[in-house]
PDB file of C-alpha atoms and ligand atoms in Angstrom:
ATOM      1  CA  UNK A   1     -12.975  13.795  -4.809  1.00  0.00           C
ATOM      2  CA  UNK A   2     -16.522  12.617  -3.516  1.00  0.00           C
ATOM      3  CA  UNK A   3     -18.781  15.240  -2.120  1.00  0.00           C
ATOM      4  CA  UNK A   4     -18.998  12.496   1.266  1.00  0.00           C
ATOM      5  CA  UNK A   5     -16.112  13.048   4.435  1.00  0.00           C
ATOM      6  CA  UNK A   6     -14.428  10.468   5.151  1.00  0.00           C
ATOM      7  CA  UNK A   7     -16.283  10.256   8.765  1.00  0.00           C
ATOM      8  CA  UNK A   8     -19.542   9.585   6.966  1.00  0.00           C
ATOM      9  CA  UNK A   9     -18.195   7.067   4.849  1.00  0.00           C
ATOM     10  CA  UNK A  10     -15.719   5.244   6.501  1.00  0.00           C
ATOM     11  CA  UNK A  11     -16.315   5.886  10.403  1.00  0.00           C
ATOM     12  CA  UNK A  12     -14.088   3.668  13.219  1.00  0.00           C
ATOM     13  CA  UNK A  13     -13.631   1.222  10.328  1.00  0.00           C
ATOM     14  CA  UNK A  14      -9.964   2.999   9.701  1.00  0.00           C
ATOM     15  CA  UNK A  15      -8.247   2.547  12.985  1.00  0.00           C
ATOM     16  CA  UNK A  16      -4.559   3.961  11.588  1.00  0.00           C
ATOM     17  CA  UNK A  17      -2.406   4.930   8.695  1.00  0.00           C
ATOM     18  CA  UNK A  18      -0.920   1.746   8.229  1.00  0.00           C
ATOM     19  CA  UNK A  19       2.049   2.356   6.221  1.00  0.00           C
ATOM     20  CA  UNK A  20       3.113   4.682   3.211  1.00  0.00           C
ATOM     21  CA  UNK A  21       4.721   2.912   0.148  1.00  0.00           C
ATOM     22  CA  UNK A  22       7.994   4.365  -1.756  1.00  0.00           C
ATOM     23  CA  UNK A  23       8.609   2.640  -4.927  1.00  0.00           C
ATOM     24  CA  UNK A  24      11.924   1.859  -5.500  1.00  0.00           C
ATOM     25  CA  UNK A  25      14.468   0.348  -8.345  1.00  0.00           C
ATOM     26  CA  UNK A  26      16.272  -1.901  -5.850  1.00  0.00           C
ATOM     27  CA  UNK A  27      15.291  -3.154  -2.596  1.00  0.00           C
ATOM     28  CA  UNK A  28      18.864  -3.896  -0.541  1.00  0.00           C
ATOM     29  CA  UNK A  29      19.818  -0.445  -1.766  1.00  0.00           C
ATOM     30  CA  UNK A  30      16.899   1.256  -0.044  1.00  0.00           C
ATOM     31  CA  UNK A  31      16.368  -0.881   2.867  1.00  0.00           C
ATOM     32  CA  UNK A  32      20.187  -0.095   4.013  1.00  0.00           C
ATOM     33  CA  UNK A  33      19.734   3.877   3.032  1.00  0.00           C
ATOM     34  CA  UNK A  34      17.034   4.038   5.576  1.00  0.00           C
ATOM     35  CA  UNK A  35      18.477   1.670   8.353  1.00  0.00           C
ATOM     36  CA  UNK A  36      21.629   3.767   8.174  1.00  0.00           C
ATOM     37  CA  UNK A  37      20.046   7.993   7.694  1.00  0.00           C
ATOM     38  CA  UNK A  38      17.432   6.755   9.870  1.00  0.00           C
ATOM     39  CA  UNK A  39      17.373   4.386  11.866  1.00  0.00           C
ATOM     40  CA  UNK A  40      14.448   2.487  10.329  1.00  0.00           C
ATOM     41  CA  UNK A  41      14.342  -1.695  10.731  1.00  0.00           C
ATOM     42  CA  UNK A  42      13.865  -3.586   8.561  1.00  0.00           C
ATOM     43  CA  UNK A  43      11.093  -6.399  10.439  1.00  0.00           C
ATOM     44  CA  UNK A  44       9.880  -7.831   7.256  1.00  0.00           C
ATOM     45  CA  UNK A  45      10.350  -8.950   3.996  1.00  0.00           C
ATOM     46  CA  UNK A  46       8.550 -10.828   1.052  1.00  0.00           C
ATOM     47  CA  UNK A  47       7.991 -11.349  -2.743  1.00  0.00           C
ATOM     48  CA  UNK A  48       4.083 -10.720  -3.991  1.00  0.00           C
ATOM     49  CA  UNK A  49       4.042 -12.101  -7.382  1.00  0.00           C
ATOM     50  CA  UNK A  50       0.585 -11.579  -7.910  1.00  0.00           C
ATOM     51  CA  UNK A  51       1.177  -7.782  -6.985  1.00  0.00           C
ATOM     52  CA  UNK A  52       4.848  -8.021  -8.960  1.00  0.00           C
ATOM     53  CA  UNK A  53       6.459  -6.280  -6.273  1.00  0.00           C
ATOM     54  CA  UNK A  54       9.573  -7.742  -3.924  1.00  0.00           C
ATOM     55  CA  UNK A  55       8.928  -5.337  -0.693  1.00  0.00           C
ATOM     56  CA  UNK A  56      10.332  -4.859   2.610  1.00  0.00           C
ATOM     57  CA  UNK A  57       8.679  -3.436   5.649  1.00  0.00           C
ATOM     58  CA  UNK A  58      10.804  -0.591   7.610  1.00  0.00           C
ATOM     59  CA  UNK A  59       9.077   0.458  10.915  1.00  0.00           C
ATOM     60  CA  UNK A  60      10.115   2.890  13.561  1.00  0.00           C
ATOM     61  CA  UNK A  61      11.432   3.889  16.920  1.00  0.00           C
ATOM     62  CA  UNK A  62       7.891   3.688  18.034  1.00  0.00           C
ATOM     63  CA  UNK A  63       7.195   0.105  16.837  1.00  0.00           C
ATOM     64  CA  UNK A  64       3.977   1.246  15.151  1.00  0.00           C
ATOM     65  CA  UNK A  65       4.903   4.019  12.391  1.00  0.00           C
ATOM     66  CA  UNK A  66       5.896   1.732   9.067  1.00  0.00           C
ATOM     67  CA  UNK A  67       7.515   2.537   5.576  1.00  0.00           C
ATOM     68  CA  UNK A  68       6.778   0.049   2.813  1.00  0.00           C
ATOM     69  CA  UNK A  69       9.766  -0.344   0.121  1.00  0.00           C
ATOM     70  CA  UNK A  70       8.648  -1.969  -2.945  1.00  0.00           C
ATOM     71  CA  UNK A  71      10.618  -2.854  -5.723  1.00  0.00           C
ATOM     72  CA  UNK A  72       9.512  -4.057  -8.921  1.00  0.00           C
ATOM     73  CA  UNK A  73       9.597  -7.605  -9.764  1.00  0.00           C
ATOM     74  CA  UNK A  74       8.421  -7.048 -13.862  1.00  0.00           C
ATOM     75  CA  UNK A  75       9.022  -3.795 -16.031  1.00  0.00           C
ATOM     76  CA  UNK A  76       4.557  -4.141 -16.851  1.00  0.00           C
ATOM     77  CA  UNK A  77       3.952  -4.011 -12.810  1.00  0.00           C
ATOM     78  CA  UNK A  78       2.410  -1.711 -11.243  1.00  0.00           C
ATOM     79  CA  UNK A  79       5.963  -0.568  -9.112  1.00  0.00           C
ATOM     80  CA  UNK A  80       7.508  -0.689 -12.849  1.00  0.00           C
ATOM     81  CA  UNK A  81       5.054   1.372 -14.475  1.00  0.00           C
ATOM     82  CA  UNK A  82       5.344   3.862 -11.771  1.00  0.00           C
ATOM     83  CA  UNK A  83       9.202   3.649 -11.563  1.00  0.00           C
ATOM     84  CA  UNK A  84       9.187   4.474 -15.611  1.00  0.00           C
ATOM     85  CA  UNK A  85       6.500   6.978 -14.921  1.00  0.00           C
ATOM     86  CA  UNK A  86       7.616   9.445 -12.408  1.00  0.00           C
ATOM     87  CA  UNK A  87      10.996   7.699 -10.822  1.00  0.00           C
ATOM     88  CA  UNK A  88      11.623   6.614  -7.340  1.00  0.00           C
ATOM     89  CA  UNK A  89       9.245   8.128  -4.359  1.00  0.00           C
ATOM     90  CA  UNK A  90       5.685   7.898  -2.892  1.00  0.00           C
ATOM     91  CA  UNK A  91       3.762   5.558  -4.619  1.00  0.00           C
ATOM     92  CA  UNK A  92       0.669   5.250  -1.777  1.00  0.00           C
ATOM     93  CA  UNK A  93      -0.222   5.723   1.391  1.00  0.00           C
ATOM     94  CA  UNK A  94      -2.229   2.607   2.915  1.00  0.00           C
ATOM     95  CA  UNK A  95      -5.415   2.718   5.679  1.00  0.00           C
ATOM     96  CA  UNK A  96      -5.837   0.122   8.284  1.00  0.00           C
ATOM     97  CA  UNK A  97      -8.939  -0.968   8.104  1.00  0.00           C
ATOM     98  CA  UNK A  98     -10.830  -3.359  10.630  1.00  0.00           C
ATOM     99  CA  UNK A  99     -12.879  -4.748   7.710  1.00  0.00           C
ATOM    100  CA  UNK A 100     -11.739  -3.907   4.072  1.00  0.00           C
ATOM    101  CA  UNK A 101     -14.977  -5.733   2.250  1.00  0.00           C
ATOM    102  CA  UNK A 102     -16.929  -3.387   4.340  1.00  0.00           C
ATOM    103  CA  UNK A 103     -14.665  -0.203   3.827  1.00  0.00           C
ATOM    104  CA  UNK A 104     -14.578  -0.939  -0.040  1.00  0.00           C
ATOM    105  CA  UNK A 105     -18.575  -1.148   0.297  1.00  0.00           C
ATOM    106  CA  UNK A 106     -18.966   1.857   1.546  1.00  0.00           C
ATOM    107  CA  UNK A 107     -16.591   3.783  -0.603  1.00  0.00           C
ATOM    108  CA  UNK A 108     -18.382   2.414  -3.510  1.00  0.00           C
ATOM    109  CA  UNK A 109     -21.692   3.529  -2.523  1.00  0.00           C
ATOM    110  CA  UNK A 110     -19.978   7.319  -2.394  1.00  0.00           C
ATOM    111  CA  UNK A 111     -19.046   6.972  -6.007  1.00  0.00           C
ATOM    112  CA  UNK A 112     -15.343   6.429  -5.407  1.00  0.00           C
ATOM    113  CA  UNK A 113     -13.850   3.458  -7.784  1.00  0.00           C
ATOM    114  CA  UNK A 114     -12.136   0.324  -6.366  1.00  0.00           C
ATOM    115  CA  UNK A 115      -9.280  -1.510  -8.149  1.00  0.00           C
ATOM    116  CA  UNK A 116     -10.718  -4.937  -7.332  1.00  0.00           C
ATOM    117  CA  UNK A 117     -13.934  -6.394  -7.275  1.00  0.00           C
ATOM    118  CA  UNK A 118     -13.004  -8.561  -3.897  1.00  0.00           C
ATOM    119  CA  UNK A 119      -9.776  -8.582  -1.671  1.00  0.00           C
ATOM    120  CA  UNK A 120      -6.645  -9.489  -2.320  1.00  0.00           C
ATOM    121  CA  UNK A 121      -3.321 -10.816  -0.465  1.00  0.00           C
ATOM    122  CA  UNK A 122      -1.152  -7.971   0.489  1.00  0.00           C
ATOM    123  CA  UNK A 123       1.766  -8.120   2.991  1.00  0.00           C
ATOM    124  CA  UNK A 124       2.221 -10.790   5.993  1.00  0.00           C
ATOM    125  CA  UNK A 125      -0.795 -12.114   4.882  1.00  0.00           C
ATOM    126  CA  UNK A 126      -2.965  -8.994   5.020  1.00  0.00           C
ATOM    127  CA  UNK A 127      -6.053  -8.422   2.721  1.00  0.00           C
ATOM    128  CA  UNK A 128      -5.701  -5.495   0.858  1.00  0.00           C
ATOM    129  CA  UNK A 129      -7.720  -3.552  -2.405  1.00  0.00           C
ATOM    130  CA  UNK A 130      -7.278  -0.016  -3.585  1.00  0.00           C
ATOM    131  CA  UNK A 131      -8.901   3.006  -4.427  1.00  0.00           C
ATOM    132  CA  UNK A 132      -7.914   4.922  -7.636  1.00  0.00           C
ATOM    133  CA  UNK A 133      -5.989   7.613  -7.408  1.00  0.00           C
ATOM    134  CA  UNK A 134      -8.349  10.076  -9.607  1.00  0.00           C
ATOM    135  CA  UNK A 135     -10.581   9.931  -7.204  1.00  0.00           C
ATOM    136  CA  UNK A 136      -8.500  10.377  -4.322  1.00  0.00           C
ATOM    137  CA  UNK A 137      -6.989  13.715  -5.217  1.00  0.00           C
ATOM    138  CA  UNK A 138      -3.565  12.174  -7.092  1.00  0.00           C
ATOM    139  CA  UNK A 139      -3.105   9.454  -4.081  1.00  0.00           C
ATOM    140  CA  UNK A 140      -3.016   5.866  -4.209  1.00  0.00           C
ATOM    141  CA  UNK A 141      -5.034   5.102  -1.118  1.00  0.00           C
ATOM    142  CA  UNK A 142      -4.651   1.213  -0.225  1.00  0.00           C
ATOM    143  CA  UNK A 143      -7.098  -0.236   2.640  1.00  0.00           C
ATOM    144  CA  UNK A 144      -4.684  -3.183   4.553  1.00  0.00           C
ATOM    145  CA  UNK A 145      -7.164  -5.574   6.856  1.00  0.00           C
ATOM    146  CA  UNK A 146      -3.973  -7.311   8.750  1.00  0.00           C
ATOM    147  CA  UNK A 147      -3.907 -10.553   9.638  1.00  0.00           C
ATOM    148  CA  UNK A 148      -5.501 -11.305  12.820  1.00  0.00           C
ATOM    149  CA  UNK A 149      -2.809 -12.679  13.669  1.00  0.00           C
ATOM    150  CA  UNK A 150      -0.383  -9.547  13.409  1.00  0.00           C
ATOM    151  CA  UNK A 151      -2.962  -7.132  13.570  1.00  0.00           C
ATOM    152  CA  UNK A 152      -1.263  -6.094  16.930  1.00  0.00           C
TER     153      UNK A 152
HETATM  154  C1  V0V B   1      -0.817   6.022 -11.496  1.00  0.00           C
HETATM  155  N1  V0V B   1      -1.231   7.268 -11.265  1.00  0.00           N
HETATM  156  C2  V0V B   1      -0.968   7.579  -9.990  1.00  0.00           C
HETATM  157  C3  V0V B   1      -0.321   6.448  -9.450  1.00  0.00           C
HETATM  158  N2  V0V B   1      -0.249   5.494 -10.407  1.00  0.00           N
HETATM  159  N3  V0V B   1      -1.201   8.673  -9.266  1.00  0.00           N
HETATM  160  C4  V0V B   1      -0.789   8.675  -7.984  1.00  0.00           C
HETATM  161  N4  V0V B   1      -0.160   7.619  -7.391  1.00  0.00           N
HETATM  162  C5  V0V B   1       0.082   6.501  -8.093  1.00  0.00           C
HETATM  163  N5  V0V B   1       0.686   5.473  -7.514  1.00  0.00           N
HETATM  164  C6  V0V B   1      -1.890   8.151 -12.214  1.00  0.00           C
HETATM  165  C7  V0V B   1      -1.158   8.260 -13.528  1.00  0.00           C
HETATM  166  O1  V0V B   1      -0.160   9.230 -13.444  1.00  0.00           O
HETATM  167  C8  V0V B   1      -2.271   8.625 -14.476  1.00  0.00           C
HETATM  168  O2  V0V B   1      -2.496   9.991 -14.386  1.00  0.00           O
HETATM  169  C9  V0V B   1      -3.485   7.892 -13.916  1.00  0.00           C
HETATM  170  O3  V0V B   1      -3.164   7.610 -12.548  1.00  0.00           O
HETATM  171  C10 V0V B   1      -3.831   6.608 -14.644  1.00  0.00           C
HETATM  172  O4  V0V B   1      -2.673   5.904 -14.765  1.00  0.00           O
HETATM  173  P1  V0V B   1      -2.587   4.526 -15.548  1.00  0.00           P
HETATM  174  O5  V0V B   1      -2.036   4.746 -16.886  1.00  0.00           O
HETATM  175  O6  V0V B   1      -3.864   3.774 -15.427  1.00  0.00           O
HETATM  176  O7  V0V B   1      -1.453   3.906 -14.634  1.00  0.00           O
HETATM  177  P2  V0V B   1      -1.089   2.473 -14.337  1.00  0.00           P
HETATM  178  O8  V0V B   1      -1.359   1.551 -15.501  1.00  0.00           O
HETATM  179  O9  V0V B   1       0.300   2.561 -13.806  1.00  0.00           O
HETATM  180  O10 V0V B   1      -2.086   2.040 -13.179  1.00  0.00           O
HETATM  181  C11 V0V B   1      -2.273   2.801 -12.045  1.00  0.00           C
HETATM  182  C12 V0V B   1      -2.938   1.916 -10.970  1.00  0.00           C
HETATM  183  C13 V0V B   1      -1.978   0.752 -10.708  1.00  0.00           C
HETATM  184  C14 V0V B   1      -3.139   2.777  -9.735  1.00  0.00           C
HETATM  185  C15 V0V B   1      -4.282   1.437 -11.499  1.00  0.00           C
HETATM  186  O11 V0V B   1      -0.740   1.232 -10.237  1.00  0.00           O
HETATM  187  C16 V0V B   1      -2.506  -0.236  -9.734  1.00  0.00           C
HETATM  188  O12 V0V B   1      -3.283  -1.144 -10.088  1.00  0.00           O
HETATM  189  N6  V0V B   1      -2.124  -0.115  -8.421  1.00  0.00           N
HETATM  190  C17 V0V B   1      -2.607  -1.009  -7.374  1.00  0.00           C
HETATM  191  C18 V0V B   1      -1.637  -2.104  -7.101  1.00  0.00           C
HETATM  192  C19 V0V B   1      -0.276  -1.616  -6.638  1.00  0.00           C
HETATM  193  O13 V0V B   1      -0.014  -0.415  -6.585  1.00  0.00           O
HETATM  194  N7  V0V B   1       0.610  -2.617  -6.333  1.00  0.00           N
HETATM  195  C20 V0V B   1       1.957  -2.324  -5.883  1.00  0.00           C
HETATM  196  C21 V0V B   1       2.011  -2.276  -4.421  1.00  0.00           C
HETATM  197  P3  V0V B   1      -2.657  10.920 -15.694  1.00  0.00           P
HETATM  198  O14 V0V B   1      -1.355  10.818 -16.415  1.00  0.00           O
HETATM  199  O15 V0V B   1      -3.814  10.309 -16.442  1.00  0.00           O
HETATM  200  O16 V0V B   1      -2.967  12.285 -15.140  1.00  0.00           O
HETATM  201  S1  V0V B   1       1.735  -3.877  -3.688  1.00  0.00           S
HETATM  202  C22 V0V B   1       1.391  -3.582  -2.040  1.00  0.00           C
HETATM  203  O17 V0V B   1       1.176  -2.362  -1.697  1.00  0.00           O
HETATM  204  C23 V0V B   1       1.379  -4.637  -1.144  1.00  0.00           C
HETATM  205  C24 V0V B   1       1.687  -6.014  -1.545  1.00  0.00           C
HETATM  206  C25 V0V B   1       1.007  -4.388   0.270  1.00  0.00           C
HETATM  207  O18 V0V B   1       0.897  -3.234   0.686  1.00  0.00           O
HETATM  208  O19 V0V B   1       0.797  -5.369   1.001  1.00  0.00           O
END
């Protein structure tokens, strides 16, 4: 991991954990497991096919707390790789960030690598990049700048 904390890197610019995503082999199946063990709604759902990934967002009692499900949409994407890899379970745990340009700066002047050179779409119209898991201890950290629009 890089010799900087995260406070002098990243400062107020992550404002919560945003959501943690569990890869799964198919979405219905999952979404209903957690509806009916816990009691988790289901408030959103889309298909990414840049990201290759049909997900669903589960969030909690407290209207805040969030589980992404993502199911693979193609055997080469990323979900499917990880699927064939290690099976079904925790495949990252995402940052909301107020600004992800700037929080991707900043983690690339501590050394740490970014998957993409500039933003991408994530879910409900977020902008989203990641930061590899080597150099995040064995976690897939993603940085989620919501849509001002649903950023509430
Ligand atoms: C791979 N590795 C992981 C990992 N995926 N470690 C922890 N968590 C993961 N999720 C390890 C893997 O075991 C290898 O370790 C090493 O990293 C290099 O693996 P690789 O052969 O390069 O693996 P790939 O080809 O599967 O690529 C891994 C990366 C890929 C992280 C580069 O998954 C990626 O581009 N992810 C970002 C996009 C993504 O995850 N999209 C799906 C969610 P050893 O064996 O060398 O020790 S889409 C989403 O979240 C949305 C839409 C949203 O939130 O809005």
């Amino acid at each position: 991991m890089s010799p900087s904390s995260p406070a002098e890197v990243l400062g107020a610019l992550v404002t919560a954990i945003d959501h943690v995503g569990i890869a799964v082999p198919d979405l219905d199946d999952a979404v209903a497991f957690y509806g009916r063990h816990f009691g988790l709604v289901n408030e959103h759902e889309e298909t990414n096919e840049d990201q290759g990934v049909r997900e669903a967002m589960l969030v909690a009692g407290d209207g805040d707390t969030r589980l992404q499900l993502l199911a693979p949409l193609r055997p080469d994407s990323a979900i499917g790789k990880f699927l064939e890899r290690s099976g079904p379970g925790i495949q990252q745990l995402a940052f909301r960030v107020s600004d992800v340009e700037a929080a991707a700066e900043r983690l690339r002047g501590a050394g740490l690598r970014l998957l993409y050179d500039a933003p991408r779409t994530g879910t409900a119209g977020s902008r989203i990049n990641f930061v590899h898991p080597k150099d995040c201890g064995g976690v897939l950290v993603e940085l989620v700048e919501p849509h001002p629009e649903r950023s509430g």
